[in-house]
PDB file of C-alpha atoms and ligand atoms in Angstrom:
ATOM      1  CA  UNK A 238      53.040 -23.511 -43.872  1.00 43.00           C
ATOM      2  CA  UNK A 239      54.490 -23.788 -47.627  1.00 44.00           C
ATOM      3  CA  UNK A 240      58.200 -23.775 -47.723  1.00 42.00           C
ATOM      4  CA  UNK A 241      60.790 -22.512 -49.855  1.00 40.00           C
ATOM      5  CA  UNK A 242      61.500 -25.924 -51.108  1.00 41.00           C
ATOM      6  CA  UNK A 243      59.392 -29.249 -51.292  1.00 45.00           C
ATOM      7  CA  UNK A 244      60.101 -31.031 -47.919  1.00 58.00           C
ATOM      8  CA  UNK A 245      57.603 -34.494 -48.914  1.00 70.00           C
ATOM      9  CA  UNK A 246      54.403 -32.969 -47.020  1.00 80.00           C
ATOM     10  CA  UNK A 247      54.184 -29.301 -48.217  1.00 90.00           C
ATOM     11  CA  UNK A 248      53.821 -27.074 -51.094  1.00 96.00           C
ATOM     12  CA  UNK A 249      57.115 -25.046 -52.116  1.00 96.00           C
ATOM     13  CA  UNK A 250      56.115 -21.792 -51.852  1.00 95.00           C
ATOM     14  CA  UNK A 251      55.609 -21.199 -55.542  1.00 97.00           C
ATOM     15  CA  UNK A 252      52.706 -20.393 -58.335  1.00 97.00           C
ATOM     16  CA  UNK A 253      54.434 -22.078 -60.908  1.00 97.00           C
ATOM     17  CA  UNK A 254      51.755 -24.675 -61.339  1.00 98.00           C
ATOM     18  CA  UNK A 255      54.362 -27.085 -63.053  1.00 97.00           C
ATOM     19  CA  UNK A 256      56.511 -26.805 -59.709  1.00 97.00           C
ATOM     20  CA  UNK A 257      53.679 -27.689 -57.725  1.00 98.00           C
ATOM     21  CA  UNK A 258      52.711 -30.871 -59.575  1.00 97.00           C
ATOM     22  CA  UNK A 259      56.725 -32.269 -59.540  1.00 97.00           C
ATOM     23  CA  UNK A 260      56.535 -31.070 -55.863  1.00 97.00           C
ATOM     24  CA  UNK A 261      53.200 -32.852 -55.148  1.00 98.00           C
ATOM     25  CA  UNK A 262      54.441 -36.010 -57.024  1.00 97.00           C
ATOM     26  CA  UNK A 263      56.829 -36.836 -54.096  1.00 96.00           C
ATOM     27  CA  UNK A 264      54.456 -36.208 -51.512  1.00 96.00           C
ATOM     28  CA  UNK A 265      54.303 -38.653 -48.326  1.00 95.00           C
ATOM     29  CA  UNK A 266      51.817 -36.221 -46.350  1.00 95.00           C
ATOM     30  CA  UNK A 267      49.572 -38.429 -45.322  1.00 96.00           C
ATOM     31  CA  UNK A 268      50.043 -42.558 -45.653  1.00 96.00           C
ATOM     32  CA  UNK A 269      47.659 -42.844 -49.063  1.00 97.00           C
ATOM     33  CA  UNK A 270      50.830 -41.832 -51.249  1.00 97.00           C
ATOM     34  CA  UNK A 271      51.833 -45.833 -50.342  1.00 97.00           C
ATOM     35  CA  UNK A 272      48.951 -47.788 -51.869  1.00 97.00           C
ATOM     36  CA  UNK A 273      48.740 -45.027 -54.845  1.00 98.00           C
ATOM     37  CA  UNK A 274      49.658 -45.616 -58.075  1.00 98.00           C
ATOM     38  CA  UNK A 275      50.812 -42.149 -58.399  1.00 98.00           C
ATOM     39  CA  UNK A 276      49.779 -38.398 -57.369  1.00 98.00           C
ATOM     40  CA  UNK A 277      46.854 -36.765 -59.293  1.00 98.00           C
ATOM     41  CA  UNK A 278      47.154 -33.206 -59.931  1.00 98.00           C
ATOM     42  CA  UNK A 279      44.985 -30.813 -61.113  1.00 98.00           C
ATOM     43  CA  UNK A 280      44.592 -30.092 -64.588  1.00 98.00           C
ATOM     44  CA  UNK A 281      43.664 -27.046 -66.935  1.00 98.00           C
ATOM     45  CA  UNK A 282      44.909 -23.133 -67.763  1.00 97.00           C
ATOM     46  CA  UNK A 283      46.990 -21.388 -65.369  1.00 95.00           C
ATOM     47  CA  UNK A 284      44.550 -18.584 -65.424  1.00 94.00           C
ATOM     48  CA  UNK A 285      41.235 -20.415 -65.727  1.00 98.00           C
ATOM     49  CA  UNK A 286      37.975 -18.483 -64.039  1.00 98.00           C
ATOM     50  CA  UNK A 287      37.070 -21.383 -62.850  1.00 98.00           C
ATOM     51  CA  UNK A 288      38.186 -23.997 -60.557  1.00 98.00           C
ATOM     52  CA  UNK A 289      36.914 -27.210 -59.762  1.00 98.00           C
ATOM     53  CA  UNK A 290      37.589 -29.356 -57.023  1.00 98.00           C
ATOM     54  CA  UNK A 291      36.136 -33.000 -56.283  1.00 98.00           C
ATOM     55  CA  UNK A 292      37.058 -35.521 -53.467  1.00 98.00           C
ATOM     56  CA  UNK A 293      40.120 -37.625 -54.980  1.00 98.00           C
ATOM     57  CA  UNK A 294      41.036 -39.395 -58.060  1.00 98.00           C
ATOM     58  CA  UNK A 295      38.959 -42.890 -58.339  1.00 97.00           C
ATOM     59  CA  UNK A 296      40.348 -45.806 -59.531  1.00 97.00           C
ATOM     60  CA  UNK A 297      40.937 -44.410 -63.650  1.00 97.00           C
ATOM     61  CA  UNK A 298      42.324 -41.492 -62.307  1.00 98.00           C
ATOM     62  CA  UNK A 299      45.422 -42.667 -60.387  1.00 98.00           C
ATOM     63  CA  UNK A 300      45.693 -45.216 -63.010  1.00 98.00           C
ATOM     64  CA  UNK A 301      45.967 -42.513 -65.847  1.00 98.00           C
ATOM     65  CA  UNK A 302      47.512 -39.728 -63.274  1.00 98.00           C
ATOM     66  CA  UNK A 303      44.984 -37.102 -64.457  1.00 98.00           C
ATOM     67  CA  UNK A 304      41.452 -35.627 -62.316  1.00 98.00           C
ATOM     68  CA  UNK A 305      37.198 -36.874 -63.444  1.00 98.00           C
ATOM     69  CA  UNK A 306      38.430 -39.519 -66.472  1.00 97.00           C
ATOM     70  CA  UNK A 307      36.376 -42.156 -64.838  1.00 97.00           C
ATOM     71  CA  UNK A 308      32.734 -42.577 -65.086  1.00 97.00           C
ATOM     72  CA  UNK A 309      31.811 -39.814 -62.506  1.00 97.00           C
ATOM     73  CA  UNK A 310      34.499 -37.599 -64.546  1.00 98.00           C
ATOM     74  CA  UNK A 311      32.347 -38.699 -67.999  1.00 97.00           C
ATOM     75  CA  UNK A 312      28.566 -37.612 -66.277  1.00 98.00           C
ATOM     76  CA  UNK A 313      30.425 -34.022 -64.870  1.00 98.00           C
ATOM     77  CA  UNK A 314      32.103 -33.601 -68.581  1.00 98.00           C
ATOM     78  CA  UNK A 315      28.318 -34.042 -70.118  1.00 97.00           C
ATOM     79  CA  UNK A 316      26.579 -32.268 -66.861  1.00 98.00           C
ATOM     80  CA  UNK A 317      28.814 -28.955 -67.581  1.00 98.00           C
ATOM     81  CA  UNK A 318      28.210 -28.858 -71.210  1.00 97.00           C
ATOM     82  CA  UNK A 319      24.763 -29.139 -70.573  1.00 97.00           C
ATOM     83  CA  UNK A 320      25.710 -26.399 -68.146  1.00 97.00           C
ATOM     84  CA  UNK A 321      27.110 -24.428 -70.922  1.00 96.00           C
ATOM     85  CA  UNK A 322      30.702 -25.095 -69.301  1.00 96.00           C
ATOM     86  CA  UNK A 323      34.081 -25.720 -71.743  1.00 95.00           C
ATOM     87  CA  UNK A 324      35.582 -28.362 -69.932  1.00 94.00           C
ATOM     88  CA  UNK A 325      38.965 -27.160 -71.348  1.00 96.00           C
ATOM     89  CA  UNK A 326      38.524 -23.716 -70.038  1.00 97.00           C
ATOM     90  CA  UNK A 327      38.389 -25.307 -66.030  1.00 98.00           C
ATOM     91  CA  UNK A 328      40.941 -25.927 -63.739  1.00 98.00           C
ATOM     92  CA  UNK A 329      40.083 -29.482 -62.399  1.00 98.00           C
ATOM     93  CA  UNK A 330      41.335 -30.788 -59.015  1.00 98.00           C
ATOM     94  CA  UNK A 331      40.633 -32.953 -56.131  1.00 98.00           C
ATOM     95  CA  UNK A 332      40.962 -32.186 -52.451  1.00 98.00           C
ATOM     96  CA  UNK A 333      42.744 -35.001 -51.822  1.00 98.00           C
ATOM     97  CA  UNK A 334      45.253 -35.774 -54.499  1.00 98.00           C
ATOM     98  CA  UNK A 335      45.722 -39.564 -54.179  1.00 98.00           C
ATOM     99  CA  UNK A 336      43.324 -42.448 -53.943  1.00 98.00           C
ATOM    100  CA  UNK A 337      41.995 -44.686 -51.259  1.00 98.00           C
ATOM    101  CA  UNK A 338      40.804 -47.888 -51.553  1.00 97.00           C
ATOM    102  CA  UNK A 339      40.533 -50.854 -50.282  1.00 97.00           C
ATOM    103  CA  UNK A 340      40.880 -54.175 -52.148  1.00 95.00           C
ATOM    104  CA  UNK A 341      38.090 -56.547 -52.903  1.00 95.00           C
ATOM    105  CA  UNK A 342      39.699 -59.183 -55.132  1.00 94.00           C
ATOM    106  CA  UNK A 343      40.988 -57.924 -58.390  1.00 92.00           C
ATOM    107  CA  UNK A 344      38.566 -54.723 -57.523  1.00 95.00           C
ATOM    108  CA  UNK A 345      39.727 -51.395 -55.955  1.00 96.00           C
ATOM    109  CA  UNK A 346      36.757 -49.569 -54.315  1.00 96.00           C
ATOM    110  CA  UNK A 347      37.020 -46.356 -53.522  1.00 96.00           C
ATOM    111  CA  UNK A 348      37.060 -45.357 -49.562  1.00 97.00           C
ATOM    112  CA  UNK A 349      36.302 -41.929 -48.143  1.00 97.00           C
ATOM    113  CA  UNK A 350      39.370 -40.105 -46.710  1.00 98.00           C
ATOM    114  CA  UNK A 351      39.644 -38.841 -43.717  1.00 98.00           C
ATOM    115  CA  UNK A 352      39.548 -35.999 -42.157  1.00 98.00           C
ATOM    116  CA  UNK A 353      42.923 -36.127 -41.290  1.00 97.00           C
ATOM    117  CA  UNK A 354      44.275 -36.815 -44.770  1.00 98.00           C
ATOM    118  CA  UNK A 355      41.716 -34.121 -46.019  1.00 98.00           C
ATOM    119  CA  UNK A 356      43.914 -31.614 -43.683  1.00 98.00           C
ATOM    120  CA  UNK A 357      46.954 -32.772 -45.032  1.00 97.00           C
ATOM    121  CA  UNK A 358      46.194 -32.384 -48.594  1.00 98.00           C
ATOM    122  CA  UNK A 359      44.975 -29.073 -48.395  1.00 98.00           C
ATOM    123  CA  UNK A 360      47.863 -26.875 -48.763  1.00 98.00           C
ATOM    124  CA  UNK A 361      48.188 -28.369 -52.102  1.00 98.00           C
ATOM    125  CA  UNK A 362      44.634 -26.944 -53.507  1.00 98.00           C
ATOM    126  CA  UNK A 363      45.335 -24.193 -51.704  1.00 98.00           C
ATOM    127  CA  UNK A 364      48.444 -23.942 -53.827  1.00 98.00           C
ATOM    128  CA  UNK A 365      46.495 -24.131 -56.502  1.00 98.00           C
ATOM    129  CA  UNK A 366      44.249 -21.430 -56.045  1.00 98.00           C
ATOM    130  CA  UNK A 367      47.463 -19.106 -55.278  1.00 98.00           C
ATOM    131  CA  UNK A 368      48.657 -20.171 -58.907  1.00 98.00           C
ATOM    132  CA  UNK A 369      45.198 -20.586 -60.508  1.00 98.00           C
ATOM    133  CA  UNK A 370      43.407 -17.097 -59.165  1.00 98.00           C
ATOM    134  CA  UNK A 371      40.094 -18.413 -59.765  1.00 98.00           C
ATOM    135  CA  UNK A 372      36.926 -16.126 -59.821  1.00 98.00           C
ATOM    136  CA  UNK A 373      34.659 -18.811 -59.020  1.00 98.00           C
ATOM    137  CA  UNK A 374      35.582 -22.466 -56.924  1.00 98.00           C
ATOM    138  CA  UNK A 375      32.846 -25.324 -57.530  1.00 98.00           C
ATOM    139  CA  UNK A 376      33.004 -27.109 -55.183  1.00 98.00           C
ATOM    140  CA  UNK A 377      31.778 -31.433 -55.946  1.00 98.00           C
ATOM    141  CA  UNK A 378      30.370 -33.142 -52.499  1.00 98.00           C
ATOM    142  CA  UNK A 379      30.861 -32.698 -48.680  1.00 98.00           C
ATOM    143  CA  UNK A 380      34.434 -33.682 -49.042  1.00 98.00           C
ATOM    144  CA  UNK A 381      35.556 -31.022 -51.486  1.00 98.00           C
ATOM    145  CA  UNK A 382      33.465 -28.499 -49.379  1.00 98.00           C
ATOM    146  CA  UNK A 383      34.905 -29.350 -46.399  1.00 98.00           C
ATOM    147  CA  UNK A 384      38.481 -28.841 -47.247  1.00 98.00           C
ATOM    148  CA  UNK A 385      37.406 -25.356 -48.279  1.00 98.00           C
ATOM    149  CA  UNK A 386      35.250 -24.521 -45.566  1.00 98.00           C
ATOM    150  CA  UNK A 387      36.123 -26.830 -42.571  1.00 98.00           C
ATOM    151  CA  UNK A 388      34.209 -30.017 -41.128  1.00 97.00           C
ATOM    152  CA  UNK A 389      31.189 -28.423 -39.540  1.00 97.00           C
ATOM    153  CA  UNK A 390      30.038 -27.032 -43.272  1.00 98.00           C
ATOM    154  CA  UNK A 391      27.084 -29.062 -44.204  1.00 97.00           C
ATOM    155  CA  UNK A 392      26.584 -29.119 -48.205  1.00 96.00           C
ATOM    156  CA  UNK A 393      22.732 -29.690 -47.860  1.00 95.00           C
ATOM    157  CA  UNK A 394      22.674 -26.112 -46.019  1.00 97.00           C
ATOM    158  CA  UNK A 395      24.107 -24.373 -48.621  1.00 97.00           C
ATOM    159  CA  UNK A 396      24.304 -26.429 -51.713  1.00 97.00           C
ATOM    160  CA  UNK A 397      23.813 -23.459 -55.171  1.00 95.00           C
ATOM    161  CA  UNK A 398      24.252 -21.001 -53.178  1.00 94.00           C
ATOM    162  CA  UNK A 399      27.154 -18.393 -53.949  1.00 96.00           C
ATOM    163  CA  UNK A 400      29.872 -18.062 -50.765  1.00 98.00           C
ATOM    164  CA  UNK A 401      32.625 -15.715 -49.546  1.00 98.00           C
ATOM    165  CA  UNK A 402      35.914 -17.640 -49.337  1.00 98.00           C
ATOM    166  CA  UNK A 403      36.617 -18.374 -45.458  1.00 98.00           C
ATOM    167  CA  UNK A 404      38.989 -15.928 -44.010  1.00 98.00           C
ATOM    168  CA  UNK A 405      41.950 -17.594 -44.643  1.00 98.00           C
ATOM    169  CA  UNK A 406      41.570 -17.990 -48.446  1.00 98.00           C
ATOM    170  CA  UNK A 407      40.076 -14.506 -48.436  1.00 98.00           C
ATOM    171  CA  UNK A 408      41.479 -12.710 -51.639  1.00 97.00           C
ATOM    172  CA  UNK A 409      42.277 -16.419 -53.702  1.00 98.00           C
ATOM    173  CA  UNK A 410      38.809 -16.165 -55.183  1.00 98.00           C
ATOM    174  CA  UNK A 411      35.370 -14.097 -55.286  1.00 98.00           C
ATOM    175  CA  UNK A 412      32.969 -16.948 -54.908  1.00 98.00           C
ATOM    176  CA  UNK A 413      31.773 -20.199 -54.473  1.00 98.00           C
ATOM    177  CA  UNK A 414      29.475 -22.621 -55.208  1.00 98.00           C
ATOM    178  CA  UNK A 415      28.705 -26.101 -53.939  1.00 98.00           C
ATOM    179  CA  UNK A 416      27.140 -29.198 -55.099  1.00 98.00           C
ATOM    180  CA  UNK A 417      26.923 -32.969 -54.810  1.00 98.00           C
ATOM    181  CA  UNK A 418      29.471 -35.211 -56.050  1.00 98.00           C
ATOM    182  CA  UNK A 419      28.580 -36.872 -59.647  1.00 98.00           C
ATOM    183  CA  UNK A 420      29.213 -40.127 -58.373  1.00 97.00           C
ATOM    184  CA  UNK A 421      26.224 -39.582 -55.705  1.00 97.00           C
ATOM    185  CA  UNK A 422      24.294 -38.614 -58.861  1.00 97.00           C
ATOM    186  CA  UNK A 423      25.295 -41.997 -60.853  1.00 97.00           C
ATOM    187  CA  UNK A 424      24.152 -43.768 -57.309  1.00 96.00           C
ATOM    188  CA  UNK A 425      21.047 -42.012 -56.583  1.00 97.00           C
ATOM    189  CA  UNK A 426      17.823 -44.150 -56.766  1.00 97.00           C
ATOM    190  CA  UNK A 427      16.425 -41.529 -59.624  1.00 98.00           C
ATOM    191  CA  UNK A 428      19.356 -40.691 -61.799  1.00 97.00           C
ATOM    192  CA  UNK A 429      17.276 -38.443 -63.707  1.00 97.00           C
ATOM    193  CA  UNK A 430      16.205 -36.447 -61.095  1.00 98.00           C
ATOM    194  CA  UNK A 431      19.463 -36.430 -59.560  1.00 98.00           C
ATOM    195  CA  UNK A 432      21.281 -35.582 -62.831  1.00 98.00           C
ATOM    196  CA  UNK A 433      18.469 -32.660 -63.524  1.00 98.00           C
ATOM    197  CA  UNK A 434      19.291 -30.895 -59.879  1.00 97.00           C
ATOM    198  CA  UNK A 435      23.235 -31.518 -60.227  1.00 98.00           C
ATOM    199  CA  UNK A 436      23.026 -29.560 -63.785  1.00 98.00           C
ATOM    200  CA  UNK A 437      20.150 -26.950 -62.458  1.00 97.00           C
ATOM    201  CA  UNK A 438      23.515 -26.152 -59.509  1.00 97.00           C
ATOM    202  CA  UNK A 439      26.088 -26.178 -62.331  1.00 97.00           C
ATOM    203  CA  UNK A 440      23.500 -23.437 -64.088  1.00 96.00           C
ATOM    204  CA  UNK A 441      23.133 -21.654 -60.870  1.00 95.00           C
ATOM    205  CA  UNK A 442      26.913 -21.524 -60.778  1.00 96.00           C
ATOM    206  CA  UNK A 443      27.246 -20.279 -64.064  1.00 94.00           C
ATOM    207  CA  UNK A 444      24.850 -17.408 -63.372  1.00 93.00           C
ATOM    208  CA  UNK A 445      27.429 -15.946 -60.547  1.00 91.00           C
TER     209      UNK A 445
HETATM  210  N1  URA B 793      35.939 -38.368 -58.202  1.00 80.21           N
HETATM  211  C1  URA B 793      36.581 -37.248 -57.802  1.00 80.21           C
HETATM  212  O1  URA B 793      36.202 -36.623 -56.819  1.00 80.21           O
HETATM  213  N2  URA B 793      37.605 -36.836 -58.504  1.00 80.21           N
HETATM  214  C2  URA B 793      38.051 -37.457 -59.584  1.00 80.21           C
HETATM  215  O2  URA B 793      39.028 -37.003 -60.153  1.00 80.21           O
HETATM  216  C3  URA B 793      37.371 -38.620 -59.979  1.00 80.21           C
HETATM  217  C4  URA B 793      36.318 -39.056 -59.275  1.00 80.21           C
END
């Protein structure tokens, strides 16, 4: 439940976006705020149309503090413009807002978080929303859609298609639309093919 001040794990019940992100700085809601270099909020207008939320900052991201400036964030910036997207005019966040890793020499590789810390970051995007008003949420990978729409929602189901919100975001946006992560794209065995059906969603997206 948000709160009428920050209390370290929750929100402060506020749409001031800039109270949210010195609120979410101090956040020990989960136990990845330890091994983080810092929290990653989201980024863009206060009003945008559109918001966009991936699964948590990779290792440029909590290094710089700011969402998709890594090499998955470069392959969405040219994917949406392809789109026909203004990067500037989207609201960019993750659902989890600090990064996990684990430590493989000098390297930091990137681990999936759990469920649990997916739970406990999610009054955060969902303060976003409140502040943000979105008309359209696209959503990047099971992780991301799962936040939104709980753990049994399986992205293959209903990947480009357009969604109500879930009941309890009912009213925080009209629709939305999910895809795959861009860092399953730069993985996939046929990039091209990959990167061709990742813009052909961000198209379909555009079109509701
Ligand atoms: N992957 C994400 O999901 N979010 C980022 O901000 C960067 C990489």
């Amino acid at each position: 439940m948000p709160t009428t001040r920050a209390d370290g794990a929750a929100p402060p019940d506020s749409t001031d976006l800039t109270r949210l992100r010195r609120a979410a700085a101090d956040c020990t809601g989960c136990g990845l705020h330890r091994d983080a270099t810092q929290t990653v909020f989201g980024e863009g207008p206060r009003r945008a149309d559109i918001l966009v939320a991936g699964e948590q900052p990779g290792d440029q991201e909590d290094k710089q503090g700011k969402p998709f400036v890594g090499p998955a964030g470069r392959l969405l910036d040219t994917a949406l413009a392809e789109a026909g997207f203004e990067r500037d005019a989207l609201y960019l966040t993750n659902a989890v807002k600090h990064f996990k890793f684990t430590e493989r020499g000098k390297r930091r590789i990137h681990e999936k978080p759990s469920r649990t810390e997916v739970v406990a970051c999610r009054p955060w995007l969902v303060a976003e929303l409140r502040a943000v008003r979105p008309r359209l949420v696209l959503l990047l990978g099971a992780t991301a859609a799962q936040s939104v729409y709980g753990s049994s929602f399986r992205l293959t189901r209903h990947r480009g298609e357009p969604l109500a919100p879930p009941d309890d975001l009912a009213g925080l946006f009209d629709a939305a639309v999910v895809t795959v992560h861009p860092s399953s794209v730069l993985r996939a065995p046929d990039r091209e093919a990959a990167r061709a059906e990742f813009v052909a969603d961000l198209e379909a997206a555009r079109a509701v």
